[in-house]
Coordinates of C-alpha atoms in Angstrom, one line a residue:
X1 CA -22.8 14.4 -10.2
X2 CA -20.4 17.4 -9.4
X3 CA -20.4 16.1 -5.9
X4 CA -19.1 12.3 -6.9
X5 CA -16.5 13.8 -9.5
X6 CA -15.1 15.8 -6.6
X7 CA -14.9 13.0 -4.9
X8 CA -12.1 11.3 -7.1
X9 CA -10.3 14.5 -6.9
X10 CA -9.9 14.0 -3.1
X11 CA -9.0 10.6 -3.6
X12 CA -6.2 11.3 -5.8
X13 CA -4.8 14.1 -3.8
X14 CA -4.8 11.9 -1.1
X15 CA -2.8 8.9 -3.1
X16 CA -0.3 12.3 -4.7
X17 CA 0.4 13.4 -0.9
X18 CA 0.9 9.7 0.5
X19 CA 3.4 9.2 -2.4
X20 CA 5.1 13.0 -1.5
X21 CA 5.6 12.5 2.3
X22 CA 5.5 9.0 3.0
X23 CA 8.8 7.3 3.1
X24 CA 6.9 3.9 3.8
X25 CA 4.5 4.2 1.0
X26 CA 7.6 5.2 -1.4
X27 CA 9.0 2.1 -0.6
X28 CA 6.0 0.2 -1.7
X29 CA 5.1 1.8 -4.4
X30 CA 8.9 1.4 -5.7
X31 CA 8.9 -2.5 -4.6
X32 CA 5.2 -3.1 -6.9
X33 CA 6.8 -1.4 -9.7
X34 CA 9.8 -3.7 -9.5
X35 CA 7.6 -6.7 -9.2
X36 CA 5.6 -5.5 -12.0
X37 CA 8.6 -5.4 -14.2
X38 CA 9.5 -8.8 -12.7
X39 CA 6.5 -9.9 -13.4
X40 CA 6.7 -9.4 -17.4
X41 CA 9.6 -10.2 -17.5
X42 CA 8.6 -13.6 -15.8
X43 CA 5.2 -13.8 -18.2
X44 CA 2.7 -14.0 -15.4
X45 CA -0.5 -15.7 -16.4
X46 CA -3.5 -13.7 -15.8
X47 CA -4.8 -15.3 -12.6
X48 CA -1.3 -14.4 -11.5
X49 CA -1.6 -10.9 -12.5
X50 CA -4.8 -10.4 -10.2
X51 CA -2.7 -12.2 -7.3
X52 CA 0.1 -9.6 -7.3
X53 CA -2.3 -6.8 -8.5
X54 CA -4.4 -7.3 -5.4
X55 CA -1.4 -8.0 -3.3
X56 CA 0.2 -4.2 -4.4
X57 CA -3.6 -2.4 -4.5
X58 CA -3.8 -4.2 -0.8
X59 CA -0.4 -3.0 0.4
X60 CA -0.7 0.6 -0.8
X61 CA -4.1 0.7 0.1
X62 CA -3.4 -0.8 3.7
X63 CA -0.5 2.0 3.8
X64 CA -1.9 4.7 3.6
X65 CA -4.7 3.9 6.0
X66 CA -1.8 3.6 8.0
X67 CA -0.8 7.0 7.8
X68 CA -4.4 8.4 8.0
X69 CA -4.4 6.4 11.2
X70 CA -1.4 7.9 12.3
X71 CA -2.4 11.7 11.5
X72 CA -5.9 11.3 13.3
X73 CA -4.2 10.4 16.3
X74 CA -1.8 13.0 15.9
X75 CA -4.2 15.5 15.5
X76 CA -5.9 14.4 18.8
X77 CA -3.6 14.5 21.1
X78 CA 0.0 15.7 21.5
X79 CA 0.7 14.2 24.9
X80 CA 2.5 10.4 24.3
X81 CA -0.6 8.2 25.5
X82 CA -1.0 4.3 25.9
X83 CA -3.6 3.9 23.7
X84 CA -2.4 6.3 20.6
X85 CA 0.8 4.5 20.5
X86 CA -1.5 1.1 20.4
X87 CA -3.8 3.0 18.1
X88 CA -0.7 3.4 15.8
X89 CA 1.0 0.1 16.8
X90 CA -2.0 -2.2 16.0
X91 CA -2.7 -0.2 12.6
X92 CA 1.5 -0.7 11.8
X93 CA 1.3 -4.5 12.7
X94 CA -1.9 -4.7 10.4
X95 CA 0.7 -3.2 7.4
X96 CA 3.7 -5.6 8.3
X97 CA 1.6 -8.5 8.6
X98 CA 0.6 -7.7 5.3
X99 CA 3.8 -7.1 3.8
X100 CA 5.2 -10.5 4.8
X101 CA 2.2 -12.5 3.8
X102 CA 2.5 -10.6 0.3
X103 CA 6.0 -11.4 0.4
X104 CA 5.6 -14.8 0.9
X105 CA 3.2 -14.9 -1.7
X106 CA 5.6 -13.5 -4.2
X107 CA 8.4 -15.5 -3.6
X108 CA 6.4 -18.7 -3.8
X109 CA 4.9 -17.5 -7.1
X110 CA 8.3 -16.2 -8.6
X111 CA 9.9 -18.8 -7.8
X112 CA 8.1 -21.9 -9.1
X113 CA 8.7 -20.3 -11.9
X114 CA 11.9 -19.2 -12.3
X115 CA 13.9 -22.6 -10.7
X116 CA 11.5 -24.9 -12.4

């Protein structure tokens, strides 16, 4: 039990150090708090609320893989190789594809509502 309790302690350590040196994951941590403001403000319905609360989960979730991504291959090698800057590349594209498509999503639910 000790074991699985620890567990969460890594985990949150982890999310506290993301949010301490990770300009990136700043930025989307500030941008889901806005559109959770937005989003009472609005008066989301609850299948709404799971949309953007899966869509910010996803995008700091995806983030800081991202950065775990980019420390493992960091740790690795030092020399600029082909395939770490792909390694990084393809796991960057994977968070900006994200991003846009959560954008997207946003907008289209914000707005219906707010130019109705």
């Amino acid at each position: 039990m000790r074991k699985f309790f620890k567990a969460f302690k890594y985990a949150w350590d982890g999310i506290l150090f993301g949010l301490r040196v990770e300009r990136n994951l700043k930025f989307h941590f500030l941008a889901g708090l806005i559109v959770v403001i937005a989003g009472f403000l609005t008066g989301l319905t609850l299948i709404e609320w799971f949309v953007i609360l899966i869509l910010i989960g996803g995008m700091l979730s995806l983030e800081l893989v991202n950065s775990a991504i980019e420390r493992v291959v960091n740790l690795v090698t030092t020399e600029i190789h082909p395939l770490a800057k792909q390694a990084k590349d393809l796991a960057a594209g994977a968070v900006l594809i994200y991003a846009v498509i959560s954008g997207v999503i946003g907008l289209l639910l914000f707005a219906s509502k707010w130019f109705k």
